[in-house]
Short mmCIF file of C-alpha atoms in Angstrom, two decimals:
data_model
loop_
_atom_site.label_atom_id
_atom_site.label_comp_id
_atom_site.label_asym_id
_atom_site.label_seq_id
_atom_site.Cartn_x
_atom_site.Cartn_y
_atom_site.Cartn_z
CA MET F 57 0.00 0.00 0.00
CA LYS F 58 2.99 2.34 0.32
CA ALA F 59 3.47 1.95 -3.40
CA ALA F 60 -0.21 2.81 -3.87
CA ARG F 61 0.47 6.32 -2.62
CA ALA F 62 3.00 6.94 -5.40
CA PHE F 63 1.00 5.13 -8.07
CA PRO F 64 -1.58 7.50 -9.62
CA LEU F 65 -5.26 6.81 -9.11
CA GLU F 66 -5.74 6.67 -12.88
CA GLY F 67 -3.22 3.82 -12.96
CA PHE F 68 -5.43 1.78 -10.65
CA VAL F 69 -8.42 2.70 -12.83
CA PHE F 70 -6.58 1.33 -15.89
CA LEU F 71 -5.70 -1.90 -14.07
CA TYR F 72 -9.34 -2.13 -13.00
CA PHE F 73 -10.37 -1.87 -16.66
CA LEU F 74 -7.90 -4.59 -17.64
CA ALA F 75 -9.33 -6.94 -15.00
CA TYR F 76 -12.95 -6.12 -15.81
CA LEU F 77 -12.65 -6.74 -19.55
CA PRO F 78 -12.03 -10.53 -19.38
CA ASN F 79 -14.65 -10.82 -16.63
CA VAL F 80 -17.29 -9.36 -18.96
CA ILE F 81 -16.24 -11.54 -21.89
CA ILE F 82 -16.12 -14.82 -19.96
CA THR F 83 -19.44 -14.18 -18.19
CA LYS F 84 -21.25 -13.34 -21.42
CA LEU F 85 -19.76 -16.29 -23.32
CA VAL F 86 -20.68 -18.89 -20.70
CA THR F 87 -24.27 -17.60 -20.66
CA SER F 88 -24.52 -17.37 -24.46
CA THR F 89 -22.82 -20.58 -25.66
CA PRO F 90 -24.71 -23.89 -25.28
CA ASN F 91 -23.41 -26.09 -22.48
CA ALA F 92 -22.74 -29.66 -23.66
CA ALA F 93 -24.44 -31.31 -20.66
CA LEU F 94 -27.51 -29.06 -20.60
CA ASP F 95 -27.77 -28.47 -24.37
CA ARG F 96 -28.36 -24.76 -23.70
CA PRO F 97 -26.38 -21.80 -22.34
CA LEU F 98 -26.05 -21.50 -18.59
CA THR F 99 -28.26 -18.98 -16.83
CA GLY F 100 -26.89 -16.21 -14.67
CA LEU F 101 -28.04 -18.00 -11.54
CA GLU F 102 -26.21 -21.17 -12.58
CA THR F 103 -22.93 -19.29 -12.87
CA LEU F 104 -23.20 -17.41 -9.57
CA PRO F 105 -22.53 -20.04 -6.85
CA ALA F 106 -19.22 -21.40 -8.14
CA SER F 107 -17.88 -18.00 -9.20
CA LEU F 108 -18.70 -16.50 -5.77
CA ILE F 109 -17.22 -19.49 -3.90
CA ILE F 110 -14.03 -19.20 -5.96
CA ASN F 111 -14.00 -15.46 -5.32
CA LEU F 112 -14.41 -16.12 -1.59
CA VAL F 113 -11.50 -18.59 -1.46
CA LEU F 114 -9.17 -16.37 -3.50
CA THR F 115 -10.07 -13.22 -1.55
CA TYR F 116 -9.45 -14.91 1.79
CA ALA F 117 -6.13 -16.24 0.44
CA PHE F 118 -5.19 -12.70 -0.63
CA ILE F 119 -6.17 -11.26 2.76
CA TRP F 120 -3.98 -13.80 4.54
CA LEU F 121 -0.96 -13.88 2.20
CA SER F 122 -0.83 -10.09 1.77
CA GLY F 123 -0.97 -9.50 5.52
CA TRP F 124 -3.94 -7.12 5.15
CA HIS F 125 -5.73 -9.02 7.93
CA LYS F 126 -3.26 -7.52 10.45
CA ASP F 127 -4.91 -4.09 10.07
CA ALA F 128 -8.45 -5.34 10.74
CA ASN F 129 -10.25 -5.42 14.05
CA ALA F 130 -9.86 -8.93 15.41
CA VAL F 131 -10.30 -11.35 18.29
CA GLN F 132 -7.72 -13.86 19.43
CA LEU F 133 -8.84 -17.49 19.28
CA SER F 134 -6.06 -19.61 20.75
CA ALA F 135 -3.06 -18.89 18.51
CA THR F 136 -5.17 -17.52 15.65
CA ARG F 137 -6.11 -13.87 15.11
CA VAL F 138 -9.57 -13.76 13.51
CA PRO F 139 -10.73 -10.53 11.79
CA VAL F 140 -14.01 -9.18 13.19
CA PRO F 141 -16.02 -6.42 11.48
CA THR F 142 -17.46 -3.37 13.22
CA ARG F 143 -21.15 -2.49 13.01
CA TYR F 144 -20.36 -0.15 10.10
CA THR F 145 -18.40 -2.68 8.06
CA VAL F 146 -21.16 -5.25 8.72
CA LEU F 147 -23.59 -2.81 7.08
CA SER F 148 -21.20 -2.26 4.19
CA GLY F 149 -20.71 -6.01 3.86
CA ILE F 150 -24.47 -6.49 3.49
CA GLY F 151 -24.49 -3.84 0.76
CA THR F 152 -21.52 -5.47 -0.95
CA SER F 153 -23.25 -8.86 -0.92
CA LEU F 154 -26.04 -7.27 -2.98
CA VAL F 155 -23.47 -5.92 -5.45
CA LEU F 156 -21.80 -9.33 -5.69
CA PHE F 157 -25.11 -10.87 -6.76
CA THR F 158 -26.10 -8.27 -9.26
CA VAL F 159 -22.95 -7.41 -11.21
CA PRO F 160 -22.34 -10.84 -12.81
CA LEU F 161 -26.09 -11.39 -13.13
CA SER F 162 -26.45 -8.15 -15.11
CA PHE F 163 -24.33 -9.54 -17.97
CA THR F 164 -26.61 -12.52 -18.55
CA PHE F 165 -30.07 -11.19 -19.48
CA GLU F 166 -31.23 -12.29 -22.91
CA GLY F 167 -32.00 -9.36 -25.22
CA VAL F 168 -30.34 -6.81 -22.90
CA SER F 169 -26.95 -5.58 -24.11
CA ILE F 170 -24.03 -5.25 -21.72
CA PRO F 171 -23.46 -1.53 -22.48
CA PHE F 172 -27.12 -0.71 -21.86
CA ILE F 173 -27.50 -2.52 -18.52
CA GLN F 174 -24.17 -1.04 -17.41
CA LEU F 175 -25.26 2.48 -18.33
CA ILE F 176 -28.39 2.03 -16.23
CA MET F 177 -26.56 0.57 -13.24
CA ARG F 178 -23.67 3.04 -13.39
CA GLY F 179 -25.86 6.06 -14.05
CA ASP F 180 -27.86 5.82 -10.85
CA ILE F 181 -24.70 5.31 -8.77
CA LEU F 182 -23.20 8.47 -10.25
CA VAL F 183 -26.30 10.37 -9.18
CA ILE F 184 -25.95 8.99 -5.65
CA ALA F 185 -22.22 9.79 -5.30
CA PRO F 186 -22.43 13.61 -4.98
CA LEU F 187 -25.52 13.28 -2.78
CA VAL F 188 -23.51 11.20 -0.31
CA ASP F 189 -20.74 13.83 -0.44
CA LEU F 190 -23.22 16.60 0.35
CA LEU F 191 -24.74 14.50 3.12
CA PHE F 192 -21.35 14.36 4.85
CA GLY F 193 -20.43 17.98 4.11
CA ARG F 194 -17.71 17.15 1.56
CA LYS F 195 -17.02 19.70 -1.17
CA VAL F 196 -18.01 18.62 -4.70
CA ARG F 197 -15.92 20.46 -7.28
CA TRP F 198 -16.95 21.68 -10.70
CA TRP F 199 -15.24 18.91 -12.65
CA SER F 200 -17.07 16.25 -10.64
CA TRP F 201 -20.43 17.92 -11.34
CA THR F 202 -19.48 18.24 -15.03
CA ALA F 203 -18.53 14.57 -15.27
CA LEU F 204 -21.81 13.66 -13.60
CA VAL F 205 -23.76 15.68 -16.17
CA MET F 206 -21.81 13.98 -18.99
CA VAL F 207 -22.74 10.56 -17.64
CA LEU F 208 -26.39 11.55 -17.35
CA ILE F 209 -26.33 12.77 -20.98
CA ALA F 210 -24.92 9.40 -22.04
CA LEU F 211 -27.71 7.69 -20.14
CA VAL F 212 -30.41 9.84 -21.76
CA ILE F 213 -29.02 9.19 -25.26
CA THR F 214 -29.05 5.44 -24.74
CA LEU F 215 -32.50 5.35 -23.16
CA SER F 216 -33.95 7.52 -25.96
CA ASP F 217 -32.44 5.23 -28.58
CA ARG F 218 -34.13 2.20 -27.00
CA GLY F 219 -37.41 4.03 -26.44
CA GLY F 220 -37.23 3.54 -22.68
CA LEU F 221 -36.06 0.91 -20.24
CA HIS F 222 -37.90 -2.20 -21.50
CA LEU F 223 -36.16 -4.52 -19.05
CA PRO F 224 -37.39 -7.91 -17.81
CA PRO F 225 -38.55 -7.94 -14.15
CA LEU F 226 -35.44 -9.75 -12.90
CA ALA F 227 -33.23 -7.15 -14.59
CA ILE F 228 -35.16 -4.32 -12.90
CA LEU F 229 -34.79 -6.07 -9.53
CA THR F 230 -31.07 -6.46 -10.24
CA VAL F 231 -30.70 -2.71 -10.84
CA VAL F 232 -32.64 -1.84 -7.67
CA LEU F 233 -30.62 -4.21 -5.45
CA TYR F 234 -27.37 -3.00 -6.98
CA THR F 235 -28.27 0.63 -6.29
CA ILE F 236 -29.26 -0.09 -2.69
CA GLY F 237 -26.08 -2.08 -2.11
CA TYR F 238 -23.82 0.60 -3.54
CA PHE F 239 -25.55 3.36 -1.59
CA MET F 240 -24.93 1.43 1.65
CA ARG F 241 -21.26 1.00 0.73
CA LEU F 242 -20.71 4.66 -0.16
CA VAL F 243 -22.32 5.91 3.04
CA VAL F 244 -20.15 3.67 5.23
CA MET F 245 -16.99 4.35 3.21
CA THR F 246 -17.47 8.09 3.48
CA LYS F 247 -18.18 7.93 7.20
CA ILE F 248 -15.26 5.78 8.34
CA SER F 249 -12.59 5.22 5.67
CA LYS F 250 -12.12 7.99 3.06
CA SER F 251 -9.10 9.37 4.89
CA GLY F 252 -6.25 8.47 2.55
CA ASP F 253 -4.70 6.21 5.21
CA PRO F 254 -3.48 2.95 3.55
CA ALA F 255 -4.11 1.00 6.76
CA SER F 256 -7.72 2.19 6.72
CA VAL F 257 -8.13 0.83 3.18
CA ARG F 258 -6.75 -2.54 4.20
CA ARG F 259 -8.92 -2.67 7.34
CA TYR F 260 -12.08 -1.75 5.47
CA PHE F 261 -11.48 -4.29 2.69
CA VAL F 262 -10.90 -7.17 5.11
CA GLU F 263 -13.81 -6.40 7.42
CA GLU F 264 -16.24 -5.83 4.56
CA LYS F 265 -15.30 -9.03 2.73
CA VAL F 266 -15.48 -11.11 5.93
CA VAL F 267 -19.20 -10.32 5.90
CA ALA F 268 -20.06 -9.93 2.22
CA LEU F 269 -18.62 -13.08 0.66
CA PRO F 270 -19.98 -15.76 3.03
CA LEU F 271 -23.31 -13.90 3.24
CA SER F 272 -23.75 -13.88 -0.53
CA VAL F 273 -22.96 -17.60 -0.78
CA ALA F 274 -25.23 -18.42 2.19
CA ILE F 275 -28.19 -16.58 0.66
CA LEU F 276 -27.73 -18.43 -2.62
CA ALA F 277 -27.50 -21.74 -0.75
CA ALA F 278 -30.69 -21.00 1.18
CA ILE F 279 -32.58 -20.26 -2.02
CA SER F 280 -31.22 -23.45 -3.58
CA ALA F 281 -32.14 -25.57 -0.54
CA SER F 282 -35.66 -24.15 -0.46
CA GLY F 283 -36.55 -26.00 -3.67
CA ILE F 284 -38.96 -23.21 -4.59
CA GLY F 285 -39.25 -22.32 -8.27
CA GLY F 286 -36.89 -22.63 -11.20
CA GLN F 287 -34.32 -20.42 -9.51
CA ALA F 288 -33.68 -23.08 -6.87
CA GLY F 289 -33.04 -25.69 -9.56
CA GLU F 290 -30.62 -23.41 -11.38
CA LEU F 291 -28.76 -22.65 -8.17
CA HIS F 292 -28.62 -26.36 -7.32
CA TRP F 293 -26.79 -26.98 -10.60
CA GLY F 294 -24.48 -24.06 -9.80
CA PHE F 295 -23.64 -25.48 -6.36
CA ILE F 296 -23.43 -29.21 -7.17
CA ASP F 297 -23.10 -30.11 -10.86
CA VAL F 298 -20.75 -27.35 -11.97
CA TRP F 299 -17.77 -28.90 -10.18
CA ARG F 300 -17.70 -31.80 -12.65
CA ASP F 301 -18.59 -29.74 -15.72
CA PRO F 302 -16.10 -28.15 -18.17
CA ALA F 303 -17.80 -24.82 -17.43
CA LEU F 304 -15.83 -24.81 -14.17
CA VAL F 305 -12.90 -23.35 -16.12
CA SER F 306 -15.05 -20.33 -16.95
CA MET F 307 -16.14 -20.05 -13.32
CA LEU F 308 -12.47 -19.96 -12.31
CA GLY F 309 -11.94 -17.10 -14.74
CA ILE F 310 -14.95 -15.18 -13.42
CA GLY F 311 -14.04 -15.75 -9.76
CA SER F 312 -10.38 -14.81 -10.15
CA THR F 313 -11.09 -11.61 -12.07
CA LEU F 314 -13.75 -10.67 -9.50
CA THR F 315 -11.09 -10.96 -6.81
CA VAL F 316 -8.70 -8.62 -8.62
CA ILE F 317 -11.53 -6.19 -9.38
CA SER F 318 -12.59 -6.05 -5.73
CA VAL F 319 -9.09 -5.13 -4.52
CA LEU F 320 -8.64 -2.40 -7.14
CA ALA F 321 -12.16 -1.04 -6.58
CA ILE F 322 -11.60 -0.51 -2.86
CA ILE F 323 -8.36 1.41 -3.53
CA ILE F 324 -10.16 3.68 -6.03
CA LEU F 325 -13.31 4.26 -3.98
CA LEU F 326 -11.46 4.93 -0.72
CA ASP F 327 -9.23 7.60 -2.24
CA PRO F 328 -9.65 10.67 0.03
CA ARG F 329 -11.07 12.80 -2.78
CA GLU F 330 -14.83 13.26 -3.03
CA ASN F 331 -17.13 10.41 -4.10
CA ALA F 332 -18.25 12.51 -7.06
CA TYR F 333 -14.65 12.24 -8.30
CA CYS F 334 -13.75 8.63 -7.42
CA VAL F 335 -17.05 6.93 -8.25
CA PRO F 336 -17.30 8.24 -11.85
CA LEU F 337 -13.74 7.05 -12.49
CA GLU F 338 -14.48 3.55 -11.21
CA ARG F 339 -17.93 3.25 -12.76
CA ALA F 340 -16.94 4.69 -16.14
CA ALA F 341 -13.96 2.33 -16.36
CA SER F 342 -16.25 -0.66 -15.81
CA LEU F 343 -18.65 0.63 -18.44
CA VAL F 344 -15.87 1.13 -20.98
CA ALA F 345 -14.77 -2.45 -20.23
CA GLY F 346 -18.35 -3.58 -20.86
CA VAL F 347 -18.52 -1.80 -24.19
CA GLY F 348 -15.07 -3.07 -25.16
CA GLY F 349 -16.12 -6.58 -24.20
CA ALA F 350 -19.30 -6.30 -26.27
CA ILE F 351 -17.29 -5.18 -29.30
CA LEU F 352 -14.83 -8.06 -28.91
CA LEU F 353 -17.67 -10.55 -28.42
CA ALA F 354 -19.28 -9.34 -31.65
CA ALA F 355 -16.01 -9.38 -33.60
CA PHE F 356 -14.66 -12.77 -32.49
CA TRP F 357 -17.66 -14.75 -31.24
CA GLY F 358 -20.48 -13.43 -33.42
CA LEU F 359 -22.61 -11.99 -30.63
CA LYS F 360 -24.79 -8.95 -31.20
CA GLU F 361 -22.92 -5.68 -31.75
CA PRO F 362 -23.52 -2.67 -29.47
CA ARG F 363 -25.97 -0.10 -30.81
CA PRO F 364 -24.47 3.18 -32.13
CA ALA F 365 -26.09 5.14 -29.29
CA GLU F 366 -24.43 2.84 -26.76
CA LEU F 367 -21.06 3.53 -28.36
CA VAL F 368 -21.77 7.28 -28.21
CA GLY F 369 -22.62 6.91 -24.52
CA ALA F 370 -19.34 5.07 -23.92
CA ALA F 371 -17.41 7.80 -25.75
CA ILE F 372 -18.97 10.45 -23.51
CA LEU F 373 -17.93 8.45 -20.46
CA ILE F 374 -14.36 8.24 -21.73
CA GLY F 375 -14.50 12.03 -21.99
CA ALA F 376 -15.65 12.16 -18.37
CA ILE F 377 -12.66 10.02 -17.31
CA VAL F 378 -10.27 12.34 -19.14
CA LEU F 379 -11.87 15.39 -17.50
CA LEU F 380 -11.64 13.88 -14.01
CA SER F 381 -8.00 13.01 -14.64
CA LEU F 382 -6.81 16.35 -16.05
CA ALA F 383 -8.94 19.02 -14.35
CA PRO F 384 -7.59 18.50 -10.78
CA ARG F 385 -4.01 18.66 -12.06
CA LEU F 386 -4.64 21.87 -13.98
CA ALA F 387 -6.33 23.39 -10.93
CA ALA F 388 -3.38 22.40 -8.72
CA LYS F 389 -0.92 24.02 -11.13
CA ARG F 390 -2.87 27.27 -11.12
CA GLN F 391 -2.96 27.33 -7.34
CA GLY F 392 0.75 26.55 -7.22
#
């Protein structure tokens, strides 16, 4: 984390993009290409259990091997120091568990393009970000407001092109849960950890993930064990049958990239600058990765190409990233 101080925030954003791109491609391919055993593509719910379990194992391995667990609140059990979250990181962990469900699920809806669902999910978070700043009395600067307006314009262009939302009910529920989860995270982050202290970043990451990852897997397991509806059957396949299916290779790819994404995301979001600065950088980078993934999927795997309006929206978001990167530096030079 000492190196993180010298490494520019935009560098972490670029690494975040590089990790997100294969995640998008693998997730969309495994839910678009027929599975040999099932004779149809996997559903989003079938991919979730294994990918989240793999993410859990890899994240816990990272927490232990990196030594980040040493900065977390903990209790001593015999010779073992066990990280224990505070009431605030428990709340953030609950919000994160909602995000963990919804992000991979959002890539899997039939007839809903990746750029479009990402614009919807990212757009509402970018509206929330400055509101959280204002709630905590943090100054929101002109370039953050400008980037927010640019993102909203991109959202309006894409929605107008499609003639409205026109999303299936599960997709709408996914957007709502994602928004609630992210709002919970931003509120807790802003209250306890946006200080610029590297130890605070490590502590927050560990305590949040101690709650979020097992909770997300436990909820999926409870739904699967209930035996209610088609969702339970899909989750049962994702918990039991996937481990002897060739699709497990794809789940390993999804889970490992999710782990890298989660580490980079916490570094970006807990930067001491305002949420209206950090959140657009992180969200826009994921959206650009989604658009890039959609273009690659169309070019190399024959999937549907993004609509022109979606590409325009992505271009506007790239402009927002450039603005957020350059404007603070120009302002600092003038003050200097």
